[in-house]
CSV table of C-alpha atoms and ligand atoms in Angstrom, one decimal:
chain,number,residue,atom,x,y,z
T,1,UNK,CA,16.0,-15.6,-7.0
T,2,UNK,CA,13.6,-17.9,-8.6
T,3,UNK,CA,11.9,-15.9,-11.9
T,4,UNK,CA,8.7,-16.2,-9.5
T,5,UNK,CA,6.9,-13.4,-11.6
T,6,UNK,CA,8.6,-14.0,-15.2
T,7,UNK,CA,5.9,-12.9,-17.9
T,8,UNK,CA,3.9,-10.7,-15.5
T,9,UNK,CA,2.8,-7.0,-16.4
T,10,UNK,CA,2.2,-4.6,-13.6
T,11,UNK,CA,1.7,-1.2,-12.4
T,12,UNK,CA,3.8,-0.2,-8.9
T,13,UNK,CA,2.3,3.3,-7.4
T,14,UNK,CA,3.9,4.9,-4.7
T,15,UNK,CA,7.7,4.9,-4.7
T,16,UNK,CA,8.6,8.5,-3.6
T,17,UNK,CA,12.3,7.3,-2.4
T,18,UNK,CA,14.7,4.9,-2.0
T,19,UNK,CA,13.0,4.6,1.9
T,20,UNK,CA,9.6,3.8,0.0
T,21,UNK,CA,7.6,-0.1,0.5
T,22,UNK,CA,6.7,0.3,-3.2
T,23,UNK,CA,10.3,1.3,-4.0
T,24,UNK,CA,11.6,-1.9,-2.6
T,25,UNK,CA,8.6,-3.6,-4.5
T,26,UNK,CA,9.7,-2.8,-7.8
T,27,UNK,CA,13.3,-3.8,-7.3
T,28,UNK,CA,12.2,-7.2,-6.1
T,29,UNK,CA,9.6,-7.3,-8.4
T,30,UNK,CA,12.5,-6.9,-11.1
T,31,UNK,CA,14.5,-9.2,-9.8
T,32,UNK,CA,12.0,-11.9,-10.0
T,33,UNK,CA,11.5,-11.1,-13.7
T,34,UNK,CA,8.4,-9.0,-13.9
T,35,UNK,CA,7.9,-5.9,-16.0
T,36,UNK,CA,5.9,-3.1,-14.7
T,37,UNK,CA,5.3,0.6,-15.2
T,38,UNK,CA,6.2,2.8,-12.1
T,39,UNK,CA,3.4,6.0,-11.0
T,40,UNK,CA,3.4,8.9,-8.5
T,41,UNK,CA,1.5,12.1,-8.4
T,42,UNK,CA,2.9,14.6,-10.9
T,43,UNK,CA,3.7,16.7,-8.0
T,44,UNK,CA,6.0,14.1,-5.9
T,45,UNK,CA,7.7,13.3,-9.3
T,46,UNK,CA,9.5,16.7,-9.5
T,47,UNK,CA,12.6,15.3,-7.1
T,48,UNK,CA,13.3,13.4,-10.4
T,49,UNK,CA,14.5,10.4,-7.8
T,50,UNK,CA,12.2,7.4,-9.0
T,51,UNK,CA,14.1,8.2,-12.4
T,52,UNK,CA,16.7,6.5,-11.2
T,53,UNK,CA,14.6,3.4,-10.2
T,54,UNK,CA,12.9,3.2,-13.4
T,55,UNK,CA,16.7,3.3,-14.7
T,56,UNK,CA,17.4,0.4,-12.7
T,57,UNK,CA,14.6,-1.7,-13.5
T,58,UNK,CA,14.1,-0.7,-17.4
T,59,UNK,CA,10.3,0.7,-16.3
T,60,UNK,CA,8.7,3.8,-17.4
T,61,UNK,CA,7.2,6.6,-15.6
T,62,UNK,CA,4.0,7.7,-15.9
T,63,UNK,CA,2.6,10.4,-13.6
T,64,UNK,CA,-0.9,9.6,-12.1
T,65,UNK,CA,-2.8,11.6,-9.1
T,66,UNK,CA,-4.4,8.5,-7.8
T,67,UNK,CA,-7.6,10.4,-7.1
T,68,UNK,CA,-8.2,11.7,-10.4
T,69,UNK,CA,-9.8,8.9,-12.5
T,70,UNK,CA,-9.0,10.7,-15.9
T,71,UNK,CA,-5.3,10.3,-15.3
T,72,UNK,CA,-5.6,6.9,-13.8
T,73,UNK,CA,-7.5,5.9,-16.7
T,74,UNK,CA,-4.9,7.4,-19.1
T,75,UNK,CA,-1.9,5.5,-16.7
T,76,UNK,CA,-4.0,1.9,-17.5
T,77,UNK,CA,-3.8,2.6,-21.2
T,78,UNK,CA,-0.3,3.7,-21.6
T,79,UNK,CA,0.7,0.6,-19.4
T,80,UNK,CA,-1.4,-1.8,-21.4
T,81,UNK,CA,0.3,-0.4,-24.4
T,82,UNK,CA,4.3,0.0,-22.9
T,83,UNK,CA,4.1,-3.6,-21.5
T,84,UNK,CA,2.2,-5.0,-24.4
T,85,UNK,CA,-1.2,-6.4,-23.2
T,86,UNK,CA,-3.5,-6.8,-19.9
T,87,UNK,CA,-1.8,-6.6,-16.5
T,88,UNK,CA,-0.8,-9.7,-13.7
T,89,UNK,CA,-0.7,-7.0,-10.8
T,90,UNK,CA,-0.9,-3.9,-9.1
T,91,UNK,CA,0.3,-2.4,-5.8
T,92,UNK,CA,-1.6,0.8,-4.4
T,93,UNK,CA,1.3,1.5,-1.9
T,94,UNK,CA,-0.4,5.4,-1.4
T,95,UNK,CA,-1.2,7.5,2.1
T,96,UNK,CA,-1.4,11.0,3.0
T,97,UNK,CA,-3.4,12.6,5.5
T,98,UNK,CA,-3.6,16.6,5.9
T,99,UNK,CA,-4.3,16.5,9.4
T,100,UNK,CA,-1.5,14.4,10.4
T,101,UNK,CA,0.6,16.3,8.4
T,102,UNK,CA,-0.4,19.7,9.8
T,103,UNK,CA,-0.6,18.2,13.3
T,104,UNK,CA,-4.2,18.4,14.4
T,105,UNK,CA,-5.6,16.6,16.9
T,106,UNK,CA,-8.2,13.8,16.4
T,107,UNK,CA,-10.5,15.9,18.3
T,108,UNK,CA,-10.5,18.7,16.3
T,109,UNK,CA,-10.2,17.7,13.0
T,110,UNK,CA,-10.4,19.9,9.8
T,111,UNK,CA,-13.2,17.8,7.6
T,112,UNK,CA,-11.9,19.3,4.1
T,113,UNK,CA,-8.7,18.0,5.1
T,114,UNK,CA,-10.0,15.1,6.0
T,115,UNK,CA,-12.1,14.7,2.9
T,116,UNK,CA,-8.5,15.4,0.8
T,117,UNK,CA,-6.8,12.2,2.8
T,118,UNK,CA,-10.0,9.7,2.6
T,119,UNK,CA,-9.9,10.5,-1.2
T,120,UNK,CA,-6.1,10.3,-1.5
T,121,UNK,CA,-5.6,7.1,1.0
T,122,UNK,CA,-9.3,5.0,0.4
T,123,UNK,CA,-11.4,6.2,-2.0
T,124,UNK,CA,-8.3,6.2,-4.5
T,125,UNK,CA,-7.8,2.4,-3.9
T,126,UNK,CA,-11.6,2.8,-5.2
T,127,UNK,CA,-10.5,4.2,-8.5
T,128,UNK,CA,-7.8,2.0,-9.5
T,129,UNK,CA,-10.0,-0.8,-8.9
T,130,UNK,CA,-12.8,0.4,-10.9
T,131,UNK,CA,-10.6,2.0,-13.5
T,132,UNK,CA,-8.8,-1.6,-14.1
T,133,UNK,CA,-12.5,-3.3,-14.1
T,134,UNK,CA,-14.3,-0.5,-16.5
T,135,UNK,CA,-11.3,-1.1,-19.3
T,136,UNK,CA,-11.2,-4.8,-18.6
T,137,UNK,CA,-7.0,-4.4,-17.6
T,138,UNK,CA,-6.2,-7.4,-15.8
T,139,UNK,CA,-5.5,-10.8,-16.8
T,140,UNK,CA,-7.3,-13.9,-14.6
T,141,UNK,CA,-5.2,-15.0,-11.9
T,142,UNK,CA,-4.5,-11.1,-11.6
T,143,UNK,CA,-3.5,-9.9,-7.8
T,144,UNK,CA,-3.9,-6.4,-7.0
T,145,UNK,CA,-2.3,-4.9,-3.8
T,146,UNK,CA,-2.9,-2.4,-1.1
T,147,UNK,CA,-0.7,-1.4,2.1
T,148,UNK,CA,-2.5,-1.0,5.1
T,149,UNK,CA,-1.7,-0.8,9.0
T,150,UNK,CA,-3.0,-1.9,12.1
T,151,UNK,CA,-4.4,1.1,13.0
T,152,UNK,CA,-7.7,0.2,11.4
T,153,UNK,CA,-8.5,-2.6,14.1
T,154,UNK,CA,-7.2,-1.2,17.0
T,155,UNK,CA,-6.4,2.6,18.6
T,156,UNK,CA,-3.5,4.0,17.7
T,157,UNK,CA,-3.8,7.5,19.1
T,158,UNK,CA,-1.4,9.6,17.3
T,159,UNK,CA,-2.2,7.8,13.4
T,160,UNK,CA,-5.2,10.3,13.4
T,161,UNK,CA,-7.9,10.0,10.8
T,162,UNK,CA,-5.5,7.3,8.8
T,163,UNK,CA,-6.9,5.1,11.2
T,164,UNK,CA,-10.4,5.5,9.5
T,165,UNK,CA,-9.1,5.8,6.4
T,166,UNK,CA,-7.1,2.5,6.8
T,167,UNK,CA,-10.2,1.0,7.8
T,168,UNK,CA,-12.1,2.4,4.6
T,169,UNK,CA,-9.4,1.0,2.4
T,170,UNK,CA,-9.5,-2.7,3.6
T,171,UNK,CA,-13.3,-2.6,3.6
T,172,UNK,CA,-13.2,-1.7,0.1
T,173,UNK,CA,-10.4,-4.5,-0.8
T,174,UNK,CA,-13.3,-6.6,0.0
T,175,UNK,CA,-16.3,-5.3,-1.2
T,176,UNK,CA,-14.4,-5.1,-4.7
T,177,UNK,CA,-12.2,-8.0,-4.1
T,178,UNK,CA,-16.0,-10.1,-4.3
T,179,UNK,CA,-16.4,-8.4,-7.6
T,180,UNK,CA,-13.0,-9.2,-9.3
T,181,UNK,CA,-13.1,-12.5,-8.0
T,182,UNK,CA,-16.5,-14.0,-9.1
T,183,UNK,CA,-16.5,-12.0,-12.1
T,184,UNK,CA,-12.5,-12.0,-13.2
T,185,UNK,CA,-10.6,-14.6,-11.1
T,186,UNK,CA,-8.6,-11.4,-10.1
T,187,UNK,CA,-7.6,-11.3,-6.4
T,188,UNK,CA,-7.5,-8.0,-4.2
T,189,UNK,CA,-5.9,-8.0,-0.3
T,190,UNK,CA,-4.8,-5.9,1.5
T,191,UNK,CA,-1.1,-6.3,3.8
T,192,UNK,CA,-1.5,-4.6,7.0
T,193,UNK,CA,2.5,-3.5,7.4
T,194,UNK,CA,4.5,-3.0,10.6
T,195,UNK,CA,6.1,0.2,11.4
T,196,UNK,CA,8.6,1.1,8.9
T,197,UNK,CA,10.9,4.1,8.7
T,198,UNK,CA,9.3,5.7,5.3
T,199,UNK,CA,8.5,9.4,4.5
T,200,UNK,CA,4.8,8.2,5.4
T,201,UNK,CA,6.0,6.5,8.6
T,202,UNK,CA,8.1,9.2,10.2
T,203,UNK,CA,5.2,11.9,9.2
T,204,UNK,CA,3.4,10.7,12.3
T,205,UNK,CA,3.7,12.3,15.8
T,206,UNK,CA,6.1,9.9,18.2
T,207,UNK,CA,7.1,7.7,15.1
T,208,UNK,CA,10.4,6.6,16.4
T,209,UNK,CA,9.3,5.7,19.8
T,210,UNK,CA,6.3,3.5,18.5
T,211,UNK,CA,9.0,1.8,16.0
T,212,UNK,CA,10.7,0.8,18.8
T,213,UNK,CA,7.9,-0.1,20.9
T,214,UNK,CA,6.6,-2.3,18.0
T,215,UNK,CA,10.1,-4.2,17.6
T,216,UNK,CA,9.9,-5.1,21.2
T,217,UNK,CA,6.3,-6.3,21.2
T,218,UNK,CA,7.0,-8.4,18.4
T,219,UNK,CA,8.7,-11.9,18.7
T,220,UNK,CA,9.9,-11.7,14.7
T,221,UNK,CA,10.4,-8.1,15.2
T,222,UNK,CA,9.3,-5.9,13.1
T,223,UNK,CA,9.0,-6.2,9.1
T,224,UNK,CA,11.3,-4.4,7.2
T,225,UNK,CA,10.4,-2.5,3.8
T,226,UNK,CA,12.4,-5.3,2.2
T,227,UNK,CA,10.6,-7.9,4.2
T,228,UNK,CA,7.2,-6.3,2.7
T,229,UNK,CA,8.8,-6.3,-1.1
T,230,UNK,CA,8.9,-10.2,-0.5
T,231,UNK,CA,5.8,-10.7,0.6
T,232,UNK,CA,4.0,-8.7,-2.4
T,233,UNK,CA,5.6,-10.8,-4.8
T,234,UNK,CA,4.5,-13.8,-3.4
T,235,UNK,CA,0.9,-12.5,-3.6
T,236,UNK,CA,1.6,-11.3,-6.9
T,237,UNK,CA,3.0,-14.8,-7.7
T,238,UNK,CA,0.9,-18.0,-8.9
T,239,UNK,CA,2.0,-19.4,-5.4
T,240,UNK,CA,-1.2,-17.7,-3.6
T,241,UNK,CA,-4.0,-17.8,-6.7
T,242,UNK,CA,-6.8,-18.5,-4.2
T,243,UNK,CA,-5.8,-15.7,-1.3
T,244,UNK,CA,-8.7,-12.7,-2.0
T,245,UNK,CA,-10.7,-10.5,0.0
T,246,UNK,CA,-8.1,-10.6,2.9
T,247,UNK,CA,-6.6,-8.1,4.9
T,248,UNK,CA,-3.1,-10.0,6.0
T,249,UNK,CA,-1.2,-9.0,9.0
T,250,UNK,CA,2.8,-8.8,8.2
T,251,UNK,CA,4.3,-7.9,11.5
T,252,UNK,CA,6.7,-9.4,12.8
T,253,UNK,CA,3.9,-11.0,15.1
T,254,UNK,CA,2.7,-8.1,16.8
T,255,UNK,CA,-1.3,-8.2,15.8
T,256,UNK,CA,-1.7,-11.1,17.8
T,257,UNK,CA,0.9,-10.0,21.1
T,258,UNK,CA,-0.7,-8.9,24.5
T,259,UNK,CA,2.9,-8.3,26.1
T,260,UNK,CA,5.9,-10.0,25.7
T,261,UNK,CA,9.0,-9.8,27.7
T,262,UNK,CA,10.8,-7.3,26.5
T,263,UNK,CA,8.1,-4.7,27.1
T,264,UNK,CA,6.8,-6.3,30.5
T,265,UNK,CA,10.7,-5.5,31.5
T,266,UNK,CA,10.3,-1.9,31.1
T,267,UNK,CA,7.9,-1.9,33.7
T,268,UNK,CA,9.1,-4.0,36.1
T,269,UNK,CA,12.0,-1.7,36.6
T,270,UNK,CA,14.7,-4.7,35.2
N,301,NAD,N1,5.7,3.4,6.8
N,301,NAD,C1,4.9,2.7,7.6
N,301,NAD,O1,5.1,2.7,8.9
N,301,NAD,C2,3.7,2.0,7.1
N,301,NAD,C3,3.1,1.0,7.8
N,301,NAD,C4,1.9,0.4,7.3
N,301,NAD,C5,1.4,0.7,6.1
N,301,NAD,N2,2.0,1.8,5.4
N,301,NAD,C6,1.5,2.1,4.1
N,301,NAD,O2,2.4,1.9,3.0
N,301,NAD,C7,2.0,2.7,1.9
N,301,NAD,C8,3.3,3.4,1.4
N,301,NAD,O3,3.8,4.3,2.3
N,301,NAD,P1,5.4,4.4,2.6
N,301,NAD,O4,5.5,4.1,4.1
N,301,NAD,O5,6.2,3.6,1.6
N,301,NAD,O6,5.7,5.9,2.5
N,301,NAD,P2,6.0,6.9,1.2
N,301,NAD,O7,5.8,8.2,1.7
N,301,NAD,O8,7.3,6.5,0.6
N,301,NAD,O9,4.8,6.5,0.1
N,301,NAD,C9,3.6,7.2,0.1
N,301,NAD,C10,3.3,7.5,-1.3
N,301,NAD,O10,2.0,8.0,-1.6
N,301,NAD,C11,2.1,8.8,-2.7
N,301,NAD,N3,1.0,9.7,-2.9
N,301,NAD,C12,0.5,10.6,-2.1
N,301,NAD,N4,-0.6,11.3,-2.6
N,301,NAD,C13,-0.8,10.7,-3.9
N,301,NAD,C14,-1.7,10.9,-4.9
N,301,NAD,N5,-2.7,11.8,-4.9
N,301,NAD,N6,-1.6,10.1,-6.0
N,301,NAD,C15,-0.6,9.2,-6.1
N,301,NAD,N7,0.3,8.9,-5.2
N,301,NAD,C16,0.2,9.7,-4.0
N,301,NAD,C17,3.4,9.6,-2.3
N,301,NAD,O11,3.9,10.4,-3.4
N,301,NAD,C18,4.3,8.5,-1.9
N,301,NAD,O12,5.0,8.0,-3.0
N,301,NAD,C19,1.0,3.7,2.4
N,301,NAD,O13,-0.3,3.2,2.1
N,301,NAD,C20,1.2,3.6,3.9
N,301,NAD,O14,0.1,4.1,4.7
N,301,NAD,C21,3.2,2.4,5.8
């Protein structure tokens, strides 16, 4: 490895598990030299189990719900003050939708549930954002992070109302991402993820046939949790200073498939 974020201060949300994108973030992320504070919602932190990555990668834990801007606010001040000054990056790696979760149809969605996942997968990316602006937390040249999916562009039956909230979330990396920018030479983008076998992932109805179908349709095939760790740092990294307001596919491929062979196979009866 190549010290590629030596000196950086960050804040990783969202590792639940060893499965987790932001769990494999913060172990590359340590590799690479940075130091970092790790967050979750108080109530996902009772496993104990990201004790053991902040263990392996000398990083406190501070508990944050990402929708309450008192405790975010409180997570930005503790982390300025445990890493020793204004932060190089952040990753929102955070989604949760009540309907998915409790398996109700598009077309007849609950709308307080709904309200609970817009707020807990969009609106939160919201907070951070304005949380880190309000108390001036991040250093120029800053990147700041959040995991998206395809879903947002095109129909993806079964991903339910995290479709609109995907699309919500990347419309706010760059509404804000304009802000930061011209104001604080901060980036914000957004990596629109393939498929990947997370607590998150498999949470949605026909998961492990649409991982597969994904693999096929993609000539990289899909990109792996790890794959994803590697490609934060980089945007976290010096290497991609002038990258902002961008919502950047990491699939494998797929975004821009039609059919490929593999999948045309299927249904030629080869
Ligand atoms: N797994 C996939 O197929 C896939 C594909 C594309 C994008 N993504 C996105 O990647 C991100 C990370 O998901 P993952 O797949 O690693 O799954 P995961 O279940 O490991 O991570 C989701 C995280 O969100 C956290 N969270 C939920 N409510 C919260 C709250 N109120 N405050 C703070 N944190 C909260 C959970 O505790 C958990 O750590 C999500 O934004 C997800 O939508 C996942």
């Amino acid at each position: 490895m190549s010290d590629l974020l030596a000196g950086k201060k960050g804040i990783i949300f969202g590792a639940l598990n060893a499965d987790s994108i932001a769990w494999k973030v913060a172990e590359a992320a340590h590799t690479e030299g940075a130091t970092f504070t790790l967050t979750n919602a108080p109530i996902a932190l009772r496993m104990g189990e990201l004790n053991a990555l902040a263990e392996k990668t000398g990083s406190k834990v501070i508990p944050a719900d990402a929708t309450n801007v008192d405790e975010l606010t409180t997570l930005f001040e503790q982390s300025m003050e445990e890493l020793g000054g204004k932060l190089d990056f952040v990753l929102h790696s955070i989604g949760m939708s009540v309907n998915v979760r409790k398996g109700k149809h598009y077309t007849e969605l609950n709308y307080d549930w709904l309200q609970k996942g817009w707020d807990v997968s969009a609106v939160s990316f919201h907070k951070v954002l304005q949380t880190a602006w309000k108390m001036d937390a991040m250093n120029e040249w800053g990147s700041i992070l959040a995991l998206t999916y395809m879903a947002a562009q095109r129909t993806f039956p079964d991903y339910n109302d995290m479709a609109d909230n995907k699309a919500y979330l990347e419309s706010i990396a760059r509404s804000f991402g304009y802000h930061f920018g011209a104001k604080k030479k901060v980036r914000v983008n957004t990596i629109s993820q393939s498929p990947t076998m997370t607590t998150a992932g498999s949470g949605v109805k026909g998961f492990d046939g649409f991982i597969k179908y994904a693999e096929d349709m993609s000539p990289l095939g899909n990109a792996t949790a790890e794959d994803c760790a590697n490609y934060c740092i980089t945007l976290f990294s010096d290497l991609t200073k002038k990258v902002t307001m961008q919502n950047l596919f990491h699939d494998g491929g797929f975004s821009n498939m039609g059919v490929s062979d593999l999948v045309m196979k299927q249904f030629m009866g080869e």
